Coordinates of N, CA, C and O in Angstrom, one line a residue:
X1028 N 121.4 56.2 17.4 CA 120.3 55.7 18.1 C 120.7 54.4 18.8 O 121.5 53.7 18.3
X1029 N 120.2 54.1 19.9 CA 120.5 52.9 20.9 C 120.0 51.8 19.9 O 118.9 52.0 19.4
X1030 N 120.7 50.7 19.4 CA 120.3 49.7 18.4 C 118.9 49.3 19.1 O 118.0 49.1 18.4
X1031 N 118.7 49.1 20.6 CA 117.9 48.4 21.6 C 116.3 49.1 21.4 O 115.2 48.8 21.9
X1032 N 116.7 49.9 20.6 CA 115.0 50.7 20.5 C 114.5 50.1 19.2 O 113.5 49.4 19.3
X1033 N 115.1 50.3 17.8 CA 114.7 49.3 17.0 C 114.2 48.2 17.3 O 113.0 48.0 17.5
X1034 N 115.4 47.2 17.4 CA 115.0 45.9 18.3 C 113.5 45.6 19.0 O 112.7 44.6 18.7
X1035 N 113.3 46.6 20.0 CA 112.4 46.3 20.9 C 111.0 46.7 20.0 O 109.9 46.2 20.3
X1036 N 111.2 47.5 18.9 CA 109.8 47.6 18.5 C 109.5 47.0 17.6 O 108.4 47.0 17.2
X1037 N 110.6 45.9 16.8 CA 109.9 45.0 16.2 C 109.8 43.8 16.7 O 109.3 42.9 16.0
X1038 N 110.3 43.6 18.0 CA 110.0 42.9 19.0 C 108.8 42.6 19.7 O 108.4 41.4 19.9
X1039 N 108.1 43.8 20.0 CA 106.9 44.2 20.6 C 105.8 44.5 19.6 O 104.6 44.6 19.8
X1040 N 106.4 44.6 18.4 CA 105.3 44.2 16.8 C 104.5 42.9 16.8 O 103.3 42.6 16.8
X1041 N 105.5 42.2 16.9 CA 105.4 40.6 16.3 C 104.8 40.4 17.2 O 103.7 39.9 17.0
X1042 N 105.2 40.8 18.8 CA 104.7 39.7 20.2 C 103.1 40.1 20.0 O 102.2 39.5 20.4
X1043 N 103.0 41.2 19.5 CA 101.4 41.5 19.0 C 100.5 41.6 18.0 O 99.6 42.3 17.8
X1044 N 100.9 40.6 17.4 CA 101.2 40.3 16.1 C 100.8 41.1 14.8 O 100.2 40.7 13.8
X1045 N 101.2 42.6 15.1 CA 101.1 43.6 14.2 C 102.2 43.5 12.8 O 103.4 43.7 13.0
X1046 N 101.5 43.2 11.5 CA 102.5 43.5 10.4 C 102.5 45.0 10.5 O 101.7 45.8 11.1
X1047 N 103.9 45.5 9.4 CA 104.4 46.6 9.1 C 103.4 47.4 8.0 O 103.5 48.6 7.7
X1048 N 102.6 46.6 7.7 CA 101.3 47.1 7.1 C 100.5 47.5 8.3 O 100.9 48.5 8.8
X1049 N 99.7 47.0 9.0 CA 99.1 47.2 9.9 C 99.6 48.5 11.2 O 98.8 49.4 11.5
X1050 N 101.0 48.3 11.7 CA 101.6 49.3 12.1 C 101.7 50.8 11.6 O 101.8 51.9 12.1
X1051 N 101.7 50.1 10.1 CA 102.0 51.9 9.4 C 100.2 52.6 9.1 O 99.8 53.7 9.1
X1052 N 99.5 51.6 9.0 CA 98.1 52.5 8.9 C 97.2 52.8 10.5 O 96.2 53.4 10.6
X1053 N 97.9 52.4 11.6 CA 97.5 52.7 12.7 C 98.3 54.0 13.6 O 98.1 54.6 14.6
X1054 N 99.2 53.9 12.6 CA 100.0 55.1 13.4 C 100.4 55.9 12.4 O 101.3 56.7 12.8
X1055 N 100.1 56.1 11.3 CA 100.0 57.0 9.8 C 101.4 57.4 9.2 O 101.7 58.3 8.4
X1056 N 102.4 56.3 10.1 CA 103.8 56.1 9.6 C 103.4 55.0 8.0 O 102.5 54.4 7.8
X1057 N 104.6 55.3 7.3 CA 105.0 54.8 6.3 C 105.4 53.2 6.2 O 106.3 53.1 7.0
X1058 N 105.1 52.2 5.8 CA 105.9 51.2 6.0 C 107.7 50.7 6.1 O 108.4 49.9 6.7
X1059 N 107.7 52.2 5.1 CA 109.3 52.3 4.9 C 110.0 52.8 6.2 O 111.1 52.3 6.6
X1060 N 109.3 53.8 6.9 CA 110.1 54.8 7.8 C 110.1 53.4 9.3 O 111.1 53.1 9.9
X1061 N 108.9 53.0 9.5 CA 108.6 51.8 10.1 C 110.3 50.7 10.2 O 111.2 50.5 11.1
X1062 N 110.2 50.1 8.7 CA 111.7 49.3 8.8 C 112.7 49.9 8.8 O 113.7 49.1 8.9
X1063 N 113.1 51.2 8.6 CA 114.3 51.5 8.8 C 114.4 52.1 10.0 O 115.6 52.5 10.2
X1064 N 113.3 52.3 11.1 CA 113.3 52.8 12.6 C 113.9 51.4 12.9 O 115.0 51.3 13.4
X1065 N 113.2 50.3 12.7 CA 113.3 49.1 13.0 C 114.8 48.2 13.2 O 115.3 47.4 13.9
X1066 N 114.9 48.9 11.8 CA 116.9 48.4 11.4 C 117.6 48.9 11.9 O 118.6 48.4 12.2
X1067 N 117.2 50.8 12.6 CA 118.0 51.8 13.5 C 118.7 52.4 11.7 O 119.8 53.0 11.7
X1068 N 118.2 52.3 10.9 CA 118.5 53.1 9.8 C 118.2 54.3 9.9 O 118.8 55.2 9.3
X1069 N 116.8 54.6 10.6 CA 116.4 56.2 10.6 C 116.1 56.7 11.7 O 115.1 56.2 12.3
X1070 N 116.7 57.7 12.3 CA 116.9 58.9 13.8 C 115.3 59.2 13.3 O 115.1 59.7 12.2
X1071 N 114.5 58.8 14.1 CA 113.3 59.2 13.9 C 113.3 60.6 15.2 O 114.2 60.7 16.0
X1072 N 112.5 61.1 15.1 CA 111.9 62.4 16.3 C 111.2 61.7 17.4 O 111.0 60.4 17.4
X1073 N 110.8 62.4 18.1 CA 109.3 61.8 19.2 C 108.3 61.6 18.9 O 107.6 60.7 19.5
X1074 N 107.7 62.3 17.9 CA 106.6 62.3 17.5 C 106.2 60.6 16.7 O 105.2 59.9 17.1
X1075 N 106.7 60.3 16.1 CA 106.9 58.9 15.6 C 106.8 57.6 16.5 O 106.0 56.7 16.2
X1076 N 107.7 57.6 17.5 CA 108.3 56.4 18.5 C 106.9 56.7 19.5 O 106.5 55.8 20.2
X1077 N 105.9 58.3 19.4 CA 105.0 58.5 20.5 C 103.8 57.5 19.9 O 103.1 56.8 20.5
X1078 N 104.0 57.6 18.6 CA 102.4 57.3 17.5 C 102.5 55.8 18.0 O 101.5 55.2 18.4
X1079 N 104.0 55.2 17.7 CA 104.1 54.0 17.3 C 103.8 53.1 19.1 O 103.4 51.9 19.3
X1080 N 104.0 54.0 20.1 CA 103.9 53.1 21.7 C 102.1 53.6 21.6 O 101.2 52.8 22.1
X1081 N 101.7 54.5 21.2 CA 100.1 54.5 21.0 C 99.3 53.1 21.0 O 98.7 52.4 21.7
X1082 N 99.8 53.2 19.5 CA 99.1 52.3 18.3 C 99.3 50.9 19.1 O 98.5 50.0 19.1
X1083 N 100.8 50.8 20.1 CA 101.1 49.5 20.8 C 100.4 49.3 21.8 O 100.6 48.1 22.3
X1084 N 99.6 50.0 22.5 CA 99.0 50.6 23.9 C 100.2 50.8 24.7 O 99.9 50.6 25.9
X1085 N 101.5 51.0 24.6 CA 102.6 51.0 25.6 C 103.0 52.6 26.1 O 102.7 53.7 25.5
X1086 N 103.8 52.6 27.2 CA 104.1 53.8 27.2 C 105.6 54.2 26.1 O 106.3 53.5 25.4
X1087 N 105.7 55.3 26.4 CA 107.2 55.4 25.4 C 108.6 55.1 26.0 O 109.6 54.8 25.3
X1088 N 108.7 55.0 27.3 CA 109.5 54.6 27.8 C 109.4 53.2 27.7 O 110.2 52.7 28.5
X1089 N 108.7 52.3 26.9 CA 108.9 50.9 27.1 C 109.8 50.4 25.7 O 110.1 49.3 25.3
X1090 N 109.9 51.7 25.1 CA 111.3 51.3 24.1 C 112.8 51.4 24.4 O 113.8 50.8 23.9
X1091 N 112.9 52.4 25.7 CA 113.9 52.7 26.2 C 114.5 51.9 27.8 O 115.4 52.3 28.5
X1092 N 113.9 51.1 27.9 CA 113.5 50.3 29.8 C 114.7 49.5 29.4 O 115.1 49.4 28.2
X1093 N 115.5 48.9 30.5 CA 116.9 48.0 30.5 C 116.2 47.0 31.5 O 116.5 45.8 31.5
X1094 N 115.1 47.8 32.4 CA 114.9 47.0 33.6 C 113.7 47.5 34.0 O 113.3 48.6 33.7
X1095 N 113.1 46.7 34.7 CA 111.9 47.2 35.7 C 112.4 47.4 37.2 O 113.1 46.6 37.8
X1096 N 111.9 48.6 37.7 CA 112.9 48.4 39.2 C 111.3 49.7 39.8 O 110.9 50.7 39.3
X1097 N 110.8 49.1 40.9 CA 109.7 49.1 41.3 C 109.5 50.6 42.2 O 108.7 51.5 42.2
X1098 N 110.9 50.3 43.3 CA 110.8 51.8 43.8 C 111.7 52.5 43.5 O 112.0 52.3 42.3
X1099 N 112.3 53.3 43.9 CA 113.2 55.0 43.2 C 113.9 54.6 42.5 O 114.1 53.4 42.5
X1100 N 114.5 55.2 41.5 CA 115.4 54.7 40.6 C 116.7 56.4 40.7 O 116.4 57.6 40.6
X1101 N 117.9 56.0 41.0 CA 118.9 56.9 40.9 C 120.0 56.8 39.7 O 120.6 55.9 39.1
X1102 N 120.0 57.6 39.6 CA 121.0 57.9 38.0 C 122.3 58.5 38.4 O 122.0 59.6 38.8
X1103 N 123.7 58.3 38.4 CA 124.7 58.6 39.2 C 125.2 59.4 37.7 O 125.1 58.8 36.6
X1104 N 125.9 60.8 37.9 CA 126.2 61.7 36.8 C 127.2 60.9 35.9 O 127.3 61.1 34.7
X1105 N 128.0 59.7 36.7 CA 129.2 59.4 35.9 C 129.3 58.1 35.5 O 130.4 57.8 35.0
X1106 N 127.8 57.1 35.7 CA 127.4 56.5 35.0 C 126.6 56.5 33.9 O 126.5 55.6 33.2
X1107 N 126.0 57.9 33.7 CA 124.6 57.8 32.6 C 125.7 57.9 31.3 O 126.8 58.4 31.0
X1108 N 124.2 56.8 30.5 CA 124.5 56.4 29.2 C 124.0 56.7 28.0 O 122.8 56.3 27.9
X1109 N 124.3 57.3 27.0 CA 123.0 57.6 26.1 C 122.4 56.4 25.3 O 123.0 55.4 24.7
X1110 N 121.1 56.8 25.4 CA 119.9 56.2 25.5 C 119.4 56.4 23.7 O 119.2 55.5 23.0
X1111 N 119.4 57.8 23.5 CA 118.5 57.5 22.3 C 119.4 58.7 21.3 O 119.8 59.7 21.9
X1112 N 119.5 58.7 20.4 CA 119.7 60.4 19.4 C 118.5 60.1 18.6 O 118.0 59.1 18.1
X1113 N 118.1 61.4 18.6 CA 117.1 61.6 17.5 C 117.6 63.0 16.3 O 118.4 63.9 16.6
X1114 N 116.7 62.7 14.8 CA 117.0 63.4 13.6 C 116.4 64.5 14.2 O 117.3 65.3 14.2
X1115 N 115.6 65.0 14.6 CA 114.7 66.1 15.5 C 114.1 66.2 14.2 O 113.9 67.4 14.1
X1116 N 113.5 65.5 13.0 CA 112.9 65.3 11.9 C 113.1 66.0 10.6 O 112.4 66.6 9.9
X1117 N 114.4 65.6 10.5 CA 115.4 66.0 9.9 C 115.3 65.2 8.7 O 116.2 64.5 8.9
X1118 N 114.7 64.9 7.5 CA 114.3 64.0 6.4 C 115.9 63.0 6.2 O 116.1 61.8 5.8
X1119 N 117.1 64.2 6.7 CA 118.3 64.1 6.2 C 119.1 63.0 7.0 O 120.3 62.7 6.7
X1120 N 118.3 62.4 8.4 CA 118.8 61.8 9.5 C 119.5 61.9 10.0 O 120.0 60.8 10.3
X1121 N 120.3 63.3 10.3 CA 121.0 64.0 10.8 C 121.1 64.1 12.1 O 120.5 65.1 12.5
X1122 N 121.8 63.2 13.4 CA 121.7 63.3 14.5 C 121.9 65.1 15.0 O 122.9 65.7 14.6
X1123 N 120.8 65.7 16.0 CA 120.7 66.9 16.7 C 120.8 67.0 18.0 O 121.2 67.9 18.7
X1124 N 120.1 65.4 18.3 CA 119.7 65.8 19.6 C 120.0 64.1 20.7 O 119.3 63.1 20.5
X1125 N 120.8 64.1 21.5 CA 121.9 62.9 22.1 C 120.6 63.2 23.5 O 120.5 64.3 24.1
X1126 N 119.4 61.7 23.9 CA 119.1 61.7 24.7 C 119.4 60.7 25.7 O 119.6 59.5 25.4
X1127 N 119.6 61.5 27.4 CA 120.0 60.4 28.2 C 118.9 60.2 29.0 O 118.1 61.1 29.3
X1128 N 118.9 58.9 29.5 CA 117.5 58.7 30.4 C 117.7 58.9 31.5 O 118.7 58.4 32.0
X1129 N 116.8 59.6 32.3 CA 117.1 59.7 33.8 C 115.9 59.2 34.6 O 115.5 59.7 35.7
X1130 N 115.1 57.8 33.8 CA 114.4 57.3 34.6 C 113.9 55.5 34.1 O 113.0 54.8 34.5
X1131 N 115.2 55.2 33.0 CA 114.9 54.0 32.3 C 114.5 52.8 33.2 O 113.6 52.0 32.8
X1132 N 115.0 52.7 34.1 CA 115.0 51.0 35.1 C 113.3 51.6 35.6 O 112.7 50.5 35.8
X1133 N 112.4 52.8 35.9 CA 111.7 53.3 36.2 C 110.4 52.1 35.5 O 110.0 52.0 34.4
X1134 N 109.9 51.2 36.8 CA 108.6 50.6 36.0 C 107.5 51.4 36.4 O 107.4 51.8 37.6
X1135 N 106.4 51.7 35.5 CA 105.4 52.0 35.5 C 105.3 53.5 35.3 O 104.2 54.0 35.5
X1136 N 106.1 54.2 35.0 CA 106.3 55.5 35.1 C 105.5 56.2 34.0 O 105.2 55.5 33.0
X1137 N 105.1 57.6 34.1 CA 104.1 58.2 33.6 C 105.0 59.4 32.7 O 104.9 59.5 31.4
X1138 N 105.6 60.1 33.5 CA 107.0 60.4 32.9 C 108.2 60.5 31.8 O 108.9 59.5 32.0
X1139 N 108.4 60.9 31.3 CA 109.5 60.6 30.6 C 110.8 61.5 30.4 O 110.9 62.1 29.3
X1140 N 112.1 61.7 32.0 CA 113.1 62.7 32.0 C 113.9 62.2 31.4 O 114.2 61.0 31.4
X1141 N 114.6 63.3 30.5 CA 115.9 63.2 30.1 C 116.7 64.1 30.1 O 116.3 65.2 30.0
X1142 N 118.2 63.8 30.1 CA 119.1 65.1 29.8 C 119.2 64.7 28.4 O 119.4 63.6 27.9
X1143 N 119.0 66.2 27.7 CA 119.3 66.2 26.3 C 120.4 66.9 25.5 O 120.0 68.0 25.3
X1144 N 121.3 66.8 25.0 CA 122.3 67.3 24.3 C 122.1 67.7 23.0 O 122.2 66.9 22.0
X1145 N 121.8 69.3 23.0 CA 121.3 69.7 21.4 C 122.4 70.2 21.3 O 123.0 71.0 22.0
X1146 N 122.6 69.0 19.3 CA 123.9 69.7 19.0 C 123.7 70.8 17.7 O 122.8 71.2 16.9
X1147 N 125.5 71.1 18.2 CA 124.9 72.6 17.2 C 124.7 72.4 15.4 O 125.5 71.8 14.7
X1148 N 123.3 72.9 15.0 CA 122.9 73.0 13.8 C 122.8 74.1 13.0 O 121.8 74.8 13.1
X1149 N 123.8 74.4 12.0 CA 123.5 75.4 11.3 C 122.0 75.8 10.4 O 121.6 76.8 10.0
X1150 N 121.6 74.1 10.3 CA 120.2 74.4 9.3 C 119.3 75.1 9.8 O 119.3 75.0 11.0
X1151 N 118.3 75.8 9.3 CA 117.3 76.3 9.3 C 116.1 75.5 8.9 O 115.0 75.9 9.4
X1152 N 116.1 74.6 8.2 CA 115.1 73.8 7.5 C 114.9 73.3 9.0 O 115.7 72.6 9.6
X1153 N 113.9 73.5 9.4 CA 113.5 72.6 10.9 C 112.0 71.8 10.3 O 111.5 72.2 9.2
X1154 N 111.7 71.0 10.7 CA 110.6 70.1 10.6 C 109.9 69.8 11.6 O 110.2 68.9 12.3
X1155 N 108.3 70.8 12.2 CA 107.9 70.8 13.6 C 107.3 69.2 13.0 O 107.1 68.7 11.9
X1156 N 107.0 68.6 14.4 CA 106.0 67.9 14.6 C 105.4 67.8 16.0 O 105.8 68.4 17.0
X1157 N 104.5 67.1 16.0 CA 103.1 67.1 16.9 C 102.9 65.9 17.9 O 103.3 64.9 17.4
X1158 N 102.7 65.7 18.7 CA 101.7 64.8 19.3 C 101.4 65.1 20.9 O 101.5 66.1 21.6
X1159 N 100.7 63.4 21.2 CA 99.9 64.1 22.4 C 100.4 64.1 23.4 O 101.0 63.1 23.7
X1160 N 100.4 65.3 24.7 CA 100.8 65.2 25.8 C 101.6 66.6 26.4 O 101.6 67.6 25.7
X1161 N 102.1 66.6 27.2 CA 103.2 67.9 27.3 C 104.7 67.7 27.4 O 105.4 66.8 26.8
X1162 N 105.0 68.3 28.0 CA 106.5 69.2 27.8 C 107.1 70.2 29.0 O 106.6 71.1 29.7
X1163 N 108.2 69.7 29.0 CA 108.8 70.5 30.5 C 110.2 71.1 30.1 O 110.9 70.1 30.5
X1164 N 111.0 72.0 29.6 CA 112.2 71.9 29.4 C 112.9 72.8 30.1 O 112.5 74.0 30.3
X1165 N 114.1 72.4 30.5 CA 114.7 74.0 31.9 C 116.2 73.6 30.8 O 116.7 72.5 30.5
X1166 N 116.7 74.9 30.5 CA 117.9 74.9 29.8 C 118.9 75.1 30.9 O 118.9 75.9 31.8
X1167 N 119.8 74.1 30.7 CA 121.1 74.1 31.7 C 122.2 74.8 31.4 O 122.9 75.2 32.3
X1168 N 122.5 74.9 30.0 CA 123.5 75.6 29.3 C 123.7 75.6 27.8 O 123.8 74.6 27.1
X1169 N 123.9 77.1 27.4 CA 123.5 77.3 26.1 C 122.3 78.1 25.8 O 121.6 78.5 26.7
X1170 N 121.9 78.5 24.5 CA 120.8 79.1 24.4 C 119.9 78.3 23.5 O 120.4 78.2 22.4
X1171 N 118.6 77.7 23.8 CA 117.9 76.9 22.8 C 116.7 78.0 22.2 O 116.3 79.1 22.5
X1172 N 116.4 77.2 21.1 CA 115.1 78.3 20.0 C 113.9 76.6 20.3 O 114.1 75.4 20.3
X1173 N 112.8 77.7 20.6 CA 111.8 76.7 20.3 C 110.7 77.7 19.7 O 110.4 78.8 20.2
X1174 N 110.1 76.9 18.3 CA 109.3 77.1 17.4 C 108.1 76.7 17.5 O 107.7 76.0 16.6
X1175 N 107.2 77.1 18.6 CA 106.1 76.6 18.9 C 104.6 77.3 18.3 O 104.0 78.3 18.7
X1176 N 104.1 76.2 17.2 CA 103.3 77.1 16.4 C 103.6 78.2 15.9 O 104.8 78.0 15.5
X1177 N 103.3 79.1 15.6 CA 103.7 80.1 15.0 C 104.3 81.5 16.2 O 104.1 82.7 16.3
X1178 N 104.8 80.8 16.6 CA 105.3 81.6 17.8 C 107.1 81.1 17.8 O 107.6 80.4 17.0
X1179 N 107.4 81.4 18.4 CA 109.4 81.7 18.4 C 109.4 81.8 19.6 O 108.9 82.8 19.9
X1180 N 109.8 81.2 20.6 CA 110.8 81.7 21.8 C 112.2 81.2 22.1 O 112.7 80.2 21.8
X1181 N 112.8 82.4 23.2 CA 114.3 81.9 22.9 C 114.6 81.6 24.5 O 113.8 82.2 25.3
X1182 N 115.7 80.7 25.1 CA 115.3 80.5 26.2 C 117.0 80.7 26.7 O 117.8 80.4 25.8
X1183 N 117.5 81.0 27.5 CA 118.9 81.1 27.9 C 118.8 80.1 29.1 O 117.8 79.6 29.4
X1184 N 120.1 79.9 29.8 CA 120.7 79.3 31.2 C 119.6 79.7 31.9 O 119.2 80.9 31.9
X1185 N 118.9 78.5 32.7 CA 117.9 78.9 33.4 C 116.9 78.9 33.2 O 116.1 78.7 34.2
X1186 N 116.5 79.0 32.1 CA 115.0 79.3 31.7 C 113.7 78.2 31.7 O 114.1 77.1 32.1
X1187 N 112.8 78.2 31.5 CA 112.1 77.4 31.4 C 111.2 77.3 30.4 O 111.1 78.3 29.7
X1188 N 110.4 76.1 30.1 CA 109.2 76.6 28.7 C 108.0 75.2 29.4 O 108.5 74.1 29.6
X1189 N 107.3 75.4 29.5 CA 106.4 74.0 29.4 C 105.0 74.3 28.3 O 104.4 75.3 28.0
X1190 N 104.8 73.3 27.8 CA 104.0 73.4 26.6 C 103.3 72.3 26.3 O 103.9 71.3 26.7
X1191 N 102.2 72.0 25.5 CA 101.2 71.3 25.0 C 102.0 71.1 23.9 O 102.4 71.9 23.0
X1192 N 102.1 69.3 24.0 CA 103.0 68.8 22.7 C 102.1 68.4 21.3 O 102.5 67.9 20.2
X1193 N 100.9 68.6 21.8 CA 100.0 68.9 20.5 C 100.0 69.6 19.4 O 99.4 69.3 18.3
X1194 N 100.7 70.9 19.6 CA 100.7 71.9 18.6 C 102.1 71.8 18.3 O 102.9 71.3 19.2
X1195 N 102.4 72.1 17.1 CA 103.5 71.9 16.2 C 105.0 72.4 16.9 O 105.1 73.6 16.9
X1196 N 105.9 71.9 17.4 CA 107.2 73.1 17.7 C 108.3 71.8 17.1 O 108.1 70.6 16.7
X1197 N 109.3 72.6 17.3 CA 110.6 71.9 17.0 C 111.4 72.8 18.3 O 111.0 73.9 18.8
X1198 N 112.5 72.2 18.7 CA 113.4 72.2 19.9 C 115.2 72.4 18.4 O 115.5 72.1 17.3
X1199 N 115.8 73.2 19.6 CA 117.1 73.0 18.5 C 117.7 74.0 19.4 O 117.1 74.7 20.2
X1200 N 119.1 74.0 19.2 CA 120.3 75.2 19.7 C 120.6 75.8 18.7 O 121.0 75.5 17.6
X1201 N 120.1 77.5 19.7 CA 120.3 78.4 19.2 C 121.7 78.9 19.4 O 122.4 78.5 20.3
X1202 N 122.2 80.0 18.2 CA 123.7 80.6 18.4 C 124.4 79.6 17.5 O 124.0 78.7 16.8
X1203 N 125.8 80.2 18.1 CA 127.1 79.0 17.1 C 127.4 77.6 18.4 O 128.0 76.6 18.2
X1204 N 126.9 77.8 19.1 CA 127.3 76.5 19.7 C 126.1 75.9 20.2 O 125.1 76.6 20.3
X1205 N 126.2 74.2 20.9 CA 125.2 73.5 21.3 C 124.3 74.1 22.8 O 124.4 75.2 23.2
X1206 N 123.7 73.3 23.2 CA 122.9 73.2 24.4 C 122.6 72.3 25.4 O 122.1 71.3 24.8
X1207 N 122.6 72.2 26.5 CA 121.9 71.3 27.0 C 121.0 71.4 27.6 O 121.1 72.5 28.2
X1208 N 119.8 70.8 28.0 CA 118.6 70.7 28.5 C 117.7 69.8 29.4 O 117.5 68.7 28.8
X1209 N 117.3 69.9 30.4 CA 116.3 68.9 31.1 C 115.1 69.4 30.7 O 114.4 70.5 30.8
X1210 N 115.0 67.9 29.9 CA 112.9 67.5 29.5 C 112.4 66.5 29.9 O 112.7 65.3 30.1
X1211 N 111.5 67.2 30.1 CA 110.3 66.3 30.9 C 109.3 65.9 29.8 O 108.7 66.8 29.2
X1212 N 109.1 64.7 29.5 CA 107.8 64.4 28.5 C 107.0 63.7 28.6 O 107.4 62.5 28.7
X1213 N 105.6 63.9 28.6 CA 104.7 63.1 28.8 C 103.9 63.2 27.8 O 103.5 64.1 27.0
X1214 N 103.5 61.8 28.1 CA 103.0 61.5 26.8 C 101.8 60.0 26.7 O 101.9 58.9 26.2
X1215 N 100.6 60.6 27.5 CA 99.6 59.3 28.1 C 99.5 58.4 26.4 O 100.0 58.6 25.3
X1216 N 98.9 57.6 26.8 CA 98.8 56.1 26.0 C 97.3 55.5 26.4 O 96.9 54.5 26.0

């Protein structure tokens, strides 16, 4: 995980002067999961970093921002940097999923694109989680499984899924090898 996301949220705790008590009963995170997001000890999912920019009134991209930059923002293929890995809620904090931002310097944005790199996972133990807003994902290469509510779909080169991030799914690469993906997430505040 980018050390810089930790950092910024216990940065943006204090400047609001929310204790790790207070943060963990407003966003129904644990105190513990709270300081070890904090220290960058735990690959938290989205669902978590969504509750926690809630509870802050911020958007989610204001854990990931380097810059504010007012009109277009361009991302050159052989500069981008990754930005964030998440456990994909993995208890085990098992990096799955390598996200790059393709709209960080972006101030005010509603948005949240990224290229994502799902790496390959033999487990099955998946862990959906929830929150509010939607979902855009177009697979670029590879084959991804998403578990959305009690439903399964499989998505090849090409495909698309958009979905209500309300109801439970998990994201992951399907087959013996990884995937990659453009997501779109939104996520109001």
């Amino acid at each position: 995980m980018n050390h810089k996301v930790g950092e910024r949220i216990a940065e943006l705790r204090k400047l609001k002067q929310l204790s790790l008590k207070d943060l963990a009963e407003r966003s129904a995170l644990t105190e513990n999961q709270l300081e070890r997001i904090e220290k960058n000890e735990l690959l938290p999912s989205l669902a978590p970093l969504i509750k926690v920019a809630r509870v802050m009134g911020v958007r989610l991209g204001t854990f990931l921002d380097d810059q504010d930059t007012l009109g277009p923002v361009v991302n050159r293929a052989d500069e981008r940097i990754e930005t964030i890995s998440f456990s994909n809620n993995n208890t085990e904090a098992r990096e799955s999923m390598h996200f790059y931002s393709l709209a960080g310097q972006k101030s005010g944005r509603h948005m949240e694109p990224f290229l994502v790199d799902l790496l390959e996972n033999e487990s099955k133990d998946f862990k959906s989680s929830s929150h509010e807003g939607e979902e855009f994902l177009y697979v670029i290469d590879g084959e991804v499984e998403i578990n959305y509510g009690d439903q399964v779909y499989l998505l090849a080169k090409g495909d698309t899924i958009y979905y209500d991030s309300i109801v439970a799914h998990h994201v992951h690469a399907s087959g013996k090898s990884g995937a990659r993906i453009l997501a779109v997430v939104y996520a109001p505040f």
